[in-house]
Coordinates of C-alpha atoms in Angstrom, one line a residue:
M1 CA 10.9 -30.2 -8.4
Q2 CA 13.6 -30.5 -5.6
N3 CA 16.7 -28.4 -5.3
E4 CA 20.1 -30.0 -5.4
V5 CA 21.0 -31.9 -2.2
V6 CA 24.6 -31.4 -1.0
S7 CA 26.8 -31.9 2.1
R8 CA 26.6 -29.6 5.0
E9 CA 30.0 -28.1 4.1
E10 CA 28.8 -27.4 0.5
W11 CA 25.6 -25.9 1.9
L12 CA 27.5 -23.6 4.2
E13 CA 29.6 -22.3 1.3
A14 CA 26.5 -21.6 -0.7
R15 CA 24.8 -19.9 2.3
R16 CA 27.8 -17.7 2.9
A17 CA 27.7 -16.6 -0.7
L18 CA 24.0 -15.7 -0.3
L19 CA 24.8 -13.9 3.0
A20 CA 27.1 -11.6 1.1
K21 CA 24.3 -10.7 -1.3
E22 CA 21.8 -10.3 1.6
K23 CA 24.2 -7.8 3.3
E24 CA 24.6 -6.0 0.0
A25 CA 20.8 -5.8 -0.3
T26 CA 20.5 -4.5 3.3
R27 CA 23.1 -1.8 2.6
L28 CA 21.3 -0.8 -0.6
R29 CA 18.0 -0.7 1.3
D30 CA 19.6 1.6 3.9
S31 CA 20.8 3.9 1.1
V32 CA 17.4 3.9 -0.6
N33 CA 15.7 4.8 2.8
A34 CA 18.2 7.7 3.3
A35 CA 17.4 9.0 -0.2
R36 CA 13.7 8.7 0.5
L37 CA 14.1 10.8 3.6
A38 CA 16.1 13.4 1.6
L39 CA 13.4 13.9 -1.0
P40 CA 12.1 17.5 -1.4
W41 CA 8.6 18.2 -0.2
V42 CA 5.6 19.8 -2.0
K43 CA 3.2 22.1 -0.1
V44 CA -0.4 20.9 -0.3
D45 CA -2.6 23.9 -0.9
E46 CA -5.8 22.0 -2.0
D47 CA -8.6 21.9 0.5
Y48 CA -9.4 18.2 0.4
V49 CA -12.3 17.1 2.5
F50 CA -13.1 13.5 3.5
E51 CA -16.1 11.8 4.9
T52 CA -15.3 10.0 8.2
P53 CA -17.3 8.3 10.9
D54 CA -16.9 11.5 13.0
G55 CA -18.0 13.8 10.2
R56 CA -16.3 15.7 7.4
K57 CA -12.5 16.3 7.9
T58 CA -9.8 18.0 6.0
L59 CA -6.5 16.4 5.1
A60 CA -4.9 18.3 8.1
D61 CA -7.5 16.8 10.4
L62 CA -6.6 13.3 9.4
F63 CA -3.2 13.7 11.1
D64 CA -5.1 13.3 14.4
G65 CA -2.7 15.5 16.3
R66 CA 0.4 13.9 15.0
S67 CA 3.0 15.4 12.6
Q68 CA 3.2 12.5 10.1
L69 CA 0.4 10.9 8.1
L70 CA 0.6 7.8 5.9
I71 CA -2.4 7.3 3.6
Y72 CA -3.0 3.9 1.9
H73 CA -4.9 4.3 -1.3
F74 CA -7.2 1.4 -0.9
M75 CA -8.9 0.1 -4.1
L76 CA -12.6 0.3 -3.3
G77 CA -14.5 2.3 -5.9
P78 CA -18.0 3.7 -5.5
D79 CA -19.5 0.8 -7.5
W80 CA -17.3 -2.0 -6.2
D81 CA -18.9 -4.8 -4.2
A82 CA -15.8 -5.6 -2.2
G83 CA -12.3 -4.2 -1.6
C84 CA -9.3 -5.2 -3.8
T85 CA -7.9 -8.6 -2.8
G86 CA -4.3 -7.3 -2.8
C87 CA -5.2 -4.2 -0.8
S88 CA -7.0 -6.4 1.7
F89 CA -3.9 -8.6 2.0
L90 CA -1.7 -5.6 2.8
S91 CA -4.3 -4.2 5.2
D92 CA -4.4 -7.4 7.2
H93 CA -1.0 -6.4 8.4
V94 CA -1.9 -2.9 9.7
D95 CA -3.8 -3.2 12.9
G96 CA -0.9 -4.7 14.9
A97 CA 1.4 -1.9 13.8
L98 CA -1.0 0.9 14.8
P99 CA 0.1 1.3 18.5
H100 CA 3.8 1.4 17.4
L101 CA 3.1 3.9 14.6
N102 CA 1.0 6.2 16.8
H103 CA 3.6 6.2 19.5
H104 CA 6.2 7.2 16.9
D105 CA 4.1 10.2 15.8
V106 CA 2.7 8.6 12.7
T107 CA -1.0 8.3 11.8
W108 CA -2.2 5.6 9.4
V109 CA -5.4 6.2 7.4
A110 CA -6.9 4.2 4.4
V111 CA -8.7 6.3 1.8
S112 CA -11.1 5.0 -0.9
R113 CA -13.6 6.6 -3.2
A114 CA -16.4 4.3 -2.0
P115 CA -19.1 5.9 0.1
L116 CA -18.6 5.7 3.9
D117 CA -21.3 3.1 4.4
K118 CA -19.8 0.7 1.9
I119 CA -16.3 1.2 3.5
A120 CA -17.8 0.5 7.0
A121 CA -19.5 -2.7 5.8
Y122 CA -16.3 -4.1 4.3
K123 CA -14.2 -3.0 7.2
Q124 CA -16.6 -4.9 9.5
R125 CA -16.5 -7.9 7.3
M126 CA -12.7 -8.0 7.5
G127 CA -12.6 -7.2 11.2
W128 CA -10.2 -4.2 10.8
Q129 CA -9.7 -1.4 13.3
F130 CA -7.5 1.1 11.4
P131 CA -9.1 4.5 10.3
W132 CA -10.6 4.4 6.9
V133 CA -12.3 7.4 5.2
S134 CA -14.0 8.2 2.0
S135 CA -12.8 10.7 -0.6
F136 CA -16.0 10.4 -2.6
G137 CA -16.7 13.7 -4.3
S138 CA -13.1 14.9 -3.8
D139 CA -10.3 15.2 -6.3
F140 CA -7.9 13.7 -3.9
N141 CA -7.6 10.2 -5.5
F142 CA -7.4 11.7 -9.0
D143 CA -4.7 14.2 -8.0
Y144 CA -2.6 11.5 -6.5
H145 CA -3.1 9.3 -9.6
V146 CA -4.8 6.3 -8.0
S147 CA -8.3 6.8 -9.5
F148 CA -9.2 7.2 -13.2
S149 CA -12.4 8.4 -14.7
P150 CA -14.0 6.9 -17.8
E151 CA -12.6 9.9 -19.7
D152 CA -9.1 9.2 -18.4
L153 CA -9.3 5.6 -19.4
A154 CA -10.5 6.6 -22.9
K155 CA -7.2 8.5 -23.5
D156 CA -4.1 7.1 -25.2
K157 CA -2.2 7.1 -21.9
V158 CA -2.9 7.4 -18.1
F159 CA -0.3 8.5 -15.6
Y160 CA 0.5 5.9 -12.9
N161 CA 3.6 5.1 -10.9
F162 CA 5.2 8.3 -12.3
T163 CA 5.0 6.8 -15.8
P164 CA 2.5 7.0 -18.7
M165 CA 0.9 3.7 -19.2
Q166 CA -1.7 2.1 -21.5
P167 CA -5.3 2.4 -20.2
A168 CA -5.7 -1.3 -20.9
D169 CA -3.2 -2.0 -18.2
A170 CA -4.9 0.4 -15.8
N171 CA -8.2 0.3 -13.8
D172 CA -10.6 2.8 -12.4
E173 CA -8.8 2.3 -9.1
L174 CA -5.2 1.4 -8.4
P175 CA -3.2 1.0 -5.2
G176 CA -0.6 3.3 -3.6
L177 CA 0.8 4.8 -0.4
S178 CA 1.4 8.5 0.2
A179 CA 3.1 10.3 3.0
F180 CA 2.5 13.8 4.4
Y181 CA 4.0 16.1 7.1
R182 CA 2.2 18.8 9.1
N183 CA 4.3 21.5 10.7
D184 CA 3.6 23.6 13.7
K185 CA 1.9 26.2 11.6
G186 CA -0.6 23.7 10.3
E187 CA 0.9 23.6 6.8
V188 CA 0.7 20.2 5.1
F189 CA 3.4 18.9 2.8
H190 CA 3.4 15.8 0.4
T191 CA 6.7 14.0 1.1
Y192 CA 6.4 10.7 -0.7
S193 CA 4.3 8.4 -2.8
S194 CA 4.7 4.8 -3.9
Y195 CA 2.6 2.7 -6.3
A196 CA 2.2 -0.8 -7.8
R197 CA 4.6 -3.1 -6.0
G198 CA 6.3 -0.2 -4.1
P199 CA 4.5 -0.8 -0.8
E200 CA 5.2 -4.6 -1.0
E201 CA 7.6 -4.5 2.0
L202 CA 4.6 -3.6 4.2
I203 CA 3.2 -7.1 3.6
G204 CA 4.9 -9.2 6.3
T205 CA 3.4 -12.4 5.0
L206 CA 5.4 -12.0 1.7
M207 CA 8.6 -11.4 3.6
I208 CA 8.0 -14.6 5.6
L209 CA 7.2 -16.6 2.5
D210 CA 10.4 -15.4 0.9
R211 CA 12.2 -17.4 3.6
A212 CA 10.2 -20.5 3.1
P213 CA 11.5 -23.4 1.0
K214 CA 9.1 -22.7 -1.9
G215 CA 9.1 -18.9 -1.5
R216 CA 6.0 -17.2 -2.7
N217 CA 5.2 -20.2 -5.0
E218 CA 3.2 -17.9 -7.4
D219 CA 2.5 -18.0 -11.1
S220 CA 2.1 -14.2 -11.2
T221 CA 2.4 -11.5 -8.6
M222 CA 0.3 -12.4 -5.6
N223 CA -2.0 -14.7 -7.6
F224 CA -2.3 -17.0 -4.6
V225 CA -3.8 -14.3 -2.4
R226 CA -7.4 -14.3 -1.3
R227 CA -9.4 -12.2 1.1
H228 CA -8.8 -13.9 4.5
D229 CA -12.4 -15.1 4.7
E230 CA -12.3 -16.7 1.3
Y231 CA -9.6 -19.3 1.4
E232 CA -12.0 -22.1 2.0
E233 CA -13.7 -21.1 -1.3
A234 CA -10.5 -21.6 -3.2
A235 CA -11.3 -18.8 -5.6
K236 CA -9.2 -18.7 -8.8
A237 CA -9.3 -15.0 -9.6
P238 CA -5.9 -13.3 -9.3
S239 CA -5.2 -10.3 -7.2
C240 CA -6.2 -7.0 -8.7
C241 CA -3.1 -5.3 -7.4
H242 CA -0.6 -7.3 -9.6

């Protein structure tokens, strides 16, 4: 199906109308960003410990000497054979940003409940460099509402994206992004979390596709996405992060 074809003058009129909406969206985004920065913080008193390639580390250690920490809750459970397709799609965009984030006093770390050897194998397969640690045996994923036990999924509701939801719509692992701050005293604060489609703006490919003639050209959220080494296989399974 092709869009209406018009004269250059008619196109310019329509484009200017869209530009007004784009400017409105930019101003709204600036307002949302300001409100995000103004959120109150919660002190983290739990002693979370993670398995890393350099040994066991606390949440405070993950900051790696910086004051800000972004944790991507990557869907890779202890019994999973491969990482979530959608999480992998987002993570394909991280390595190039690392020097800029680190220079700006921000550390990026992916966290999954899978054991470290399984994380390392999948990370090698994907060719990624960003830090990725295991929270296996910790309550971290459960406390931040991105992992759910069989007992959780047997209940009437589970809590995800700040809302009770039907267990049938959930999974044992779900995606998210959480932000933390560490002050000069070494105290750690939880400042922000975002789930479901919340971190979507981190996926630059989607932002580029939004400017293409056919846009995302999807039947459901990110159903066209594959792991970057699987496109030749033309797999039909949808993303698990929709």
